Structures are given as structure tokens and as C-alpha cells.
Amino acid sequence: MFTLGEMLGNFYSSERESKSELRRQDRQQPAHLCRLICSKQFIKLSDMEKKDDNNHHQKDEKRTGNAKRGDPVEPLDVKVPVIFVFGGPGSGKGTQCEKIVQKYGFTHICPGDLLRAEAQSGSDRGEEMNEIMKKGELVPLDILLQLLKEAIKKHLDKAKGFLIDGYPRNVEQGDRFEAEVCKSTNLIYFEVKDETMHARLLKRGLTSGRADDNEETIVKRIKTFHVESEHVLDKYRGIVHKVSAEDDPDKVFASLTPFFDTITKPK
């Protein structure tokens, strides 16, 4: 048996794996939730599966509360900063998010945490996610976007800003977030050399117990990040704020404070 924490430990698994390889691995260990976040691929259904899917579509809509496919989705009108927190594995995103929350009162939203909580919740949607995983299929991006939208809406009245940690992984995820969830105001890019990320992850692996903190997987995760990062940074180049994350966490945060002082300043 694998814990859900171990599933999400494969968060940065390579999206370059073939579909057949993904199916084989999915039968061996339930890592489907994590693959959603770093993959644009969806397993193609056979004609029989498509027919069955259509027969149960109405039932699924009732269970998940989804709008019908093709219906317009209204994004939220968010008046505070919504910031994508971007960087490779081991760049220190989570650590800096904690510091930003403490000093500026932002709301930290981690997609992996949302997926884990929903799968464990016992809700209809959580059961649907688990059934999808059992069949060796990927959890659709639609579900993650629903969870992100609900998390933002929940804190909308009191939030001073939102940090969307480790999102988007690719341009499509960014496009759909802005069309269906809300507009982003900034993207913070924690820039770190590959060798620094590599060393940090190896060190973390000594105590983390995470299955993906090993030499082979670390190399793949860093490579996967670079495959998509250039496209994401190009798309958001007008709102990107680059930060060197080579130093210790306190120094990195000190370099961030002028930026946050500016965007949180009363207008």
C-alpha cells in the first residue's frame, strides 16, 4: 500500500514518459494525482469507454457539481494580488511562501495539498477521483481548476492576496486558470542553478522519506521543469518578477520584500 503523501511525492515525475509507460506505472503505484499537475496528456478512451462515459455523464455532473461541457465558466473577480509562485524542484518556493504568509498575510494555496485533501475527504468528487485512479487514468485538469477556484472563493472576503504554489506547470494550465478561475497579477520566478537544486534535493532526501528524492528522479524532475518553464516565462514575461534563490532563505526573502511592499501598498 502506498500513502497519498507518497503519491504526491512524485509531483515532478517526467511528462515525457509514453502513455503505455504511464499506464504500466499507474498499475504499480497510485501516482495519478501528481501526474495531473505536470502533464498535459490524457489517456485516450476507447469507443466503448466513450459510450459508457456518455451514458454516465449526467450522473457524474450531479456528483461533482460540474457545469455541462461547453457551458461558459465565469472567472472570479478578485481584487487582491493573485501570484503564481514558479520555480524548479528545490528552488525554495514553499519556504518563501511561508515567510510571505507570515509577513503579509497572503493565503497560500498548494495544488497538491488540495488534491490530497479532496481524495481523502470522502466526498462524491473525492470518490470520483479515486475511481479514476483505480482505472489507471489521469485526474482531469477540470477537477484541479474546480478545487483552486473553490479555495480562492473560500478566502475571497478576507484574503490580502493569494500565492498559487507551483502553478502553472505549462502554458495550457495558465490559460485555463485565467479563463476559468481568475486573472493572475504576477508571477514570481525563483531562479536557481541546476546544481543547486540537485544538491538541495539530495540533502532533503536524507530525511524526507520522499520516493522522488533520489538521484535518477531528481535529474528527470529538473529536466522536465526546463522543458516547459521557458514557454511559461515567455507567456508571462510582462508580469514576471525574477528572484535569485541561490542564497539562504532569509536573504532570499529580504530580496523579495521590496516587491511585496510595493504591491501591498494602499492605493
C-alpha positions as CSV (number, residue, x, y, z in Angstrom):
1,M,0.0,0.0,0.0
2,F,1.1,3.5,-0.7
3,T,0.1,6.6,1.2
4,L,-1.3,9.6,-0.6
5,G,1.8,11.5,0.6
6,E,3.9,9.1,-1.3
7,M,1.7,9.5,-4.4
8,L,2.2,13.3,-4.3
9,G,5.9,12.8,-3.8
10,N,6.1,12.1,-7.5
11,F,4.7,15.6,-8.2
12,Y,7.5,16.4,-10.6
13,S,7.6,13.0,-12.5
14,S,8.6,13.3,-16.1
15,E,5.8,14.1,-18.5
16,R,8.0,12.7,-21.3
17,E,7.0,9.1,-20.4
18,S,5.0,7.4,-23.1
19,K,1.3,6.7,-22.4
20,S,1.9,3.0,-22.3
21,E,4.6,3.5,-19.7
22,L,2.3,5.7,-17.7
23,R,-0.4,3.0,-17.7
24,R,2.2,0.4,-16.6
25,Q,3.4,2.5,-13.8
26,D,0.0,3.6,-12.7
27,R,-1.0,0.0,-12.2
28,Q,2.1,-0.5,-10.0
29,Q,1.6,2.6,-7.7
30,P,-1.2,5.2,-7.5
31,A,0.7,8.3,-8.6
32,H,-2.1,9.6,-10.8
33,L,-2.8,12.8,-8.8
34,C,0.7,14.1,-9.1
35,R,0.9,13.4,-12.8
36,L,-2.1,15.7,-13.4
37,I,-0.1,18.7,-12.4
38,C,2.9,18.2,-14.6
39,S,1.3,16.6,-17.7
40,K,-0.9,17.9,-20.4
41,Q,-1.6,14.3,-21.7
42,F,-4.9,12.5,-21.1
43,I,-5.4,8.8,-21.7
44,K,-7.5,8.2,-24.8
45,L,-10.7,6.3,-24.2
46,S,-11.8,3.5,-26.5
47,D,-15.1,3.9,-28.4
48,M,-16.8,1.6,-25.8
49,E,-15.4,3.6,-22.9
50,K,-16.6,6.8,-24.6
51,K,-20.1,5.4,-25.0
52,D,-20.1,4.3,-21.3
53,D,-18.8,7.7,-20.3
54,N,-21.6,9.5,-22.2
55,N,-24.2,7.2,-20.5
56,H,-22.9,8.2,-17.1
57,H,-22.2,11.8,-17.9
58,Q,-25.4,13.1,-16.3
59,K,-24.7,11.1,-13.1
60,D,-21.2,12.5,-12.9
61,E,-22.4,16.1,-13.3
62,K,-24.7,15.6,-10.4
63,R,-22.0,14.1,-8.2
64,T,-19.3,16.6,-9.0
65,G,-21.5,19.7,-9.4
66,N,-19.8,20.5,-12.7
67,A,-21.3,22.7,-15.3
68,K,-22.2,20.9,-18.6
69,R,-19.4,20.8,-21.0
70,G,-19.5,23.8,-23.3
71,D,-21.2,25.9,-20.8
72,P,-19.4,29.3,-20.2
73,V,-17.4,29.4,-16.9
74,E,-17.3,32.8,-15.2
75,P,-13.9,33.6,-13.6
76,L,-13.9,35.2,-10.1
77,D,-13.5,38.9,-9.8
78,V,-10.5,39.1,-7.4
79,K,-9.5,42.5,-6.2
80,V,-6.2,41.4,-4.4
81,P,-2.9,40.1,-5.9
82,V,-3.0,36.6,-7.3
83,I,0.6,35.4,-7.7
84,F,1.9,32.3,-9.4
85,V,4.9,31.0,-7.5
86,F,7.2,29.5,-10.1
87,G,10.5,27.6,-9.8
88,G,12.2,24.3,-10.2
89,P,12.2,21.5,-7.7
90,G,14.3,22.5,-4.7
91,S,14.1,26.2,-5.5
92,G,12.6,27.0,-2.1
93,K,9.1,28.0,-3.2
94,G,7.4,26.5,-0.2
95,T,9.8,28.1,2.3
96,Q,9.3,31.6,0.8
97,C,5.5,31.2,0.7
98,E,5.5,30.5,4.4
99,K,7.5,33.7,5.0
100,I,5.2,35.7,2.8
101,V,2.2,34.4,4.6
102,Q,3.7,35.4,8.0
103,K,4.7,38.9,7.0
104,Y,2.0,40.0,4.5
105,G,-1.0,37.8,5.4
106,F,-1.4,36.2,2.0
107,T,-3.3,33.0,1.5
108,H,-1.1,30.1,0.4
109,I,-2.7,27.6,-2.0
110,C,-0.9,24.4,-3.0
111,P,-2.5,22.4,-5.7
112,G,-1.0,19.1,-4.4
113,D,-2.5,19.7,-0.9
114,L,-5.9,20.4,-2.5
115,L,-5.8,17.2,-4.4
116,R,-4.7,15.1,-1.4
117,A,-7.4,16.6,0.9
118,E,-10.2,16.1,-1.7
119,A,-9.2,12.5,-2.3
120,Q,-9.2,11.8,1.4
121,S,-12.4,13.7,2.1
122,G,-15.0,11.0,1.3
123,S,-16.9,13.5,-0.9
124,D,-18.5,12.4,-4.1
125,R,-15.8,14.2,-6.1
126,G,-13.1,12.5,-4.0
127,E,-14.6,9.2,-4.7
128,E,-14.7,10.0,-8.4
129,M,-11.0,10.9,-8.3
130,N,-10.2,7.6,-6.6
131,E,-12.2,5.6,-9.1
132,I,-10.4,7.4,-11.9
133,M,-7.1,6.4,-10.4
134,K,-8.1,2.8,-9.9
135,K,-8.8,2.6,-13.7
136,G,-5.3,3.8,-14.4
137,E,-6.4,7.2,-15.8
138,L,-5.4,10.7,-15.1
139,V,-7.4,13.1,-12.9
140,P,-8.7,15.8,-15.4
141,L,-7.4,19.3,-15.1
142,D,-11.1,20.3,-14.7
143,I,-11.1,18.9,-11.2
144,L,-8.0,20.7,-10.2
145,L,-9.3,24.0,-11.5
146,Q,-12.5,23.5,-9.6
147,L,-10.5,22.9,-6.4
148,L,-8.4,26.0,-7.0
149,K,-11.5,28.2,-7.7
150,E,-13.2,26.9,-4.5
151,A,-10.1,27.6,-2.4
152,I,-9.8,31.1,-3.7
153,K,-13.5,31.8,-3.3
154,K,-13.5,30.5,0.3
155,H,-10.9,33.1,1.3
156,L,-12.0,35.9,-1.0
157,D,-13.6,38.2,1.6
158,K,-10.6,38.3,3.9
159,A,-7.5,37.5,1.8
160,K,-4.9,40.1,1.3
161,G,-3.5,38.2,-1.7
162,F,-3.1,34.6,-3.0
163,L,0.0,32.6,-3.6
164,I,-0.6,29.7,-6.1
165,D,2.4,27.5,-5.3
166,G,4.0,25.6,-8.2
167,Y,1.4,26.6,-10.8
168,P,1.2,26.6,-13.7
169,R,3.4,23.8,-15.0
170,N,2.7,24.7,-18.6
171,V,1.0,27.3,-20.7
172,E,-2.3,25.4,-21.1
173,Q,-2.7,25.3,-17.3
174,G,-2.1,29.0,-17.1
175,D,-4.5,29.8,-19.9
176,R,-7.3,27.7,-18.3
177,F,-6.7,29.1,-14.8
178,E,-7.2,32.7,-16.1
179,A,-10.2,31.8,-18.2
180,E,-12.0,29.7,-15.5
181,V,-10.6,30.7,-12.1
182,C,-9.4,34.3,-12.1
183,K,-6.7,36.6,-13.5
184,S,-3.2,36.4,-12.2
185,T,-1.4,39.7,-11.4
186,N,2.2,38.5,-11.1
187,L,4.5,35.5,-11.4
188,I,7.4,35.2,-9.1
189,Y,10.2,33.1,-10.5
190,F,12.7,31.7,-8.1
191,E,15.8,31.3,-10.3
192,V,18.3,28.6,-9.1
193,K,21.1,26.8,-10.9
194,D,20.6,23.2,-11.7
195,E,23.5,22.1,-9.4
196,T,22.0,24.0,-6.5
197,M,18.5,22.3,-6.9
198,H,20.2,19.0,-7.3
199,A,22.3,19.3,-4.1
200,R,19.3,20.6,-2.1
201,L,17.0,17.7,-3.2
202,L,19.7,15.1,-2.4
203,K,20.2,16.6,1.0
204,R,16.4,16.7,1.6
205,G,16.2,13.1,0.6
206,L,18.3,12.0,3.5
207,T,15.5,12.8,5.9
208,S,12.3,13.4,3.8
209,G,11.5,9.8,3.0
210,R,10.1,11.0,-0.3
211,A,10.3,8.5,-3.1
212,D,11.3,11.1,-5.7
213,D,14.3,12.5,-3.7
214,N,16.8,10.2,-5.4
215,E,19.5,10.8,-8.0
216,E,17.7,9.4,-11.1
217,T,14.4,11.1,-10.4
218,I,15.9,14.4,-9.4
219,V,17.7,14.7,-12.8
220,K,14.4,13.9,-14.6
221,R,12.4,16.4,-12.5
222,I,14.9,19.2,-13.2
223,K,14.9,18.3,-16.9
224,T,11.1,18.3,-17.0
225,F,10.9,21.7,-15.4
226,H,13.1,23.2,-18.1
227,V,11.1,21.7,-20.9
228,E,8.0,23.8,-20.0
229,S,9.5,26.7,-18.0
230,E,10.7,28.7,-21.0
231,H,7.3,28.7,-22.5
232,V,5.6,29.7,-19.2
233,L,8.1,32.5,-18.6
234,D,7.7,33.8,-22.1
235,K,3.9,33.9,-21.8
236,Y,4.0,35.9,-18.6
237,R,7.1,37.9,-19.3
238,G,5.2,41.2,-18.7
239,I,4.4,40.3,-15.1
240,V,7.4,38.1,-14.2
241,H,9.4,39.1,-11.1
242,K,12.7,37.1,-11.0
243,V,14.4,36.4,-7.7
244,S,17.8,34.7,-7.3
245,A,17.2,31.9,-4.8
246,E,20.8,30.8,-4.5
247,D,21.3,32.3,-1.0
248,D,19.9,31.2,2.3
249,P,16.1,31.6,2.8
250,D,16.4,34.8,4.9
251,K,18.5,36.6,2.3
252,V,16.2,35.5,-0.5
253,F,13.1,36.8,1.4
254,A,14.9,40.1,2.1
255,S,15.3,40.5,-1.7
256,L,11.5,39.8,-2.1
257,T,10.2,42.3,0.5
258,P,10.5,45.5,-1.7
259,F,8.4,43.8,-4.3
260,F,5.7,42.8,-1.8
261,D,5.9,46.2,-0.1
262,T,5.0,47.8,-3.4
263,I,2.1,45.6,-4.5
264,T,0.5,45.6,-1.0
265,K,0.8,49.4,-0.6
266,P,-2.6,51.0,-0.2
267,K,-3.6,52.8,-3.4
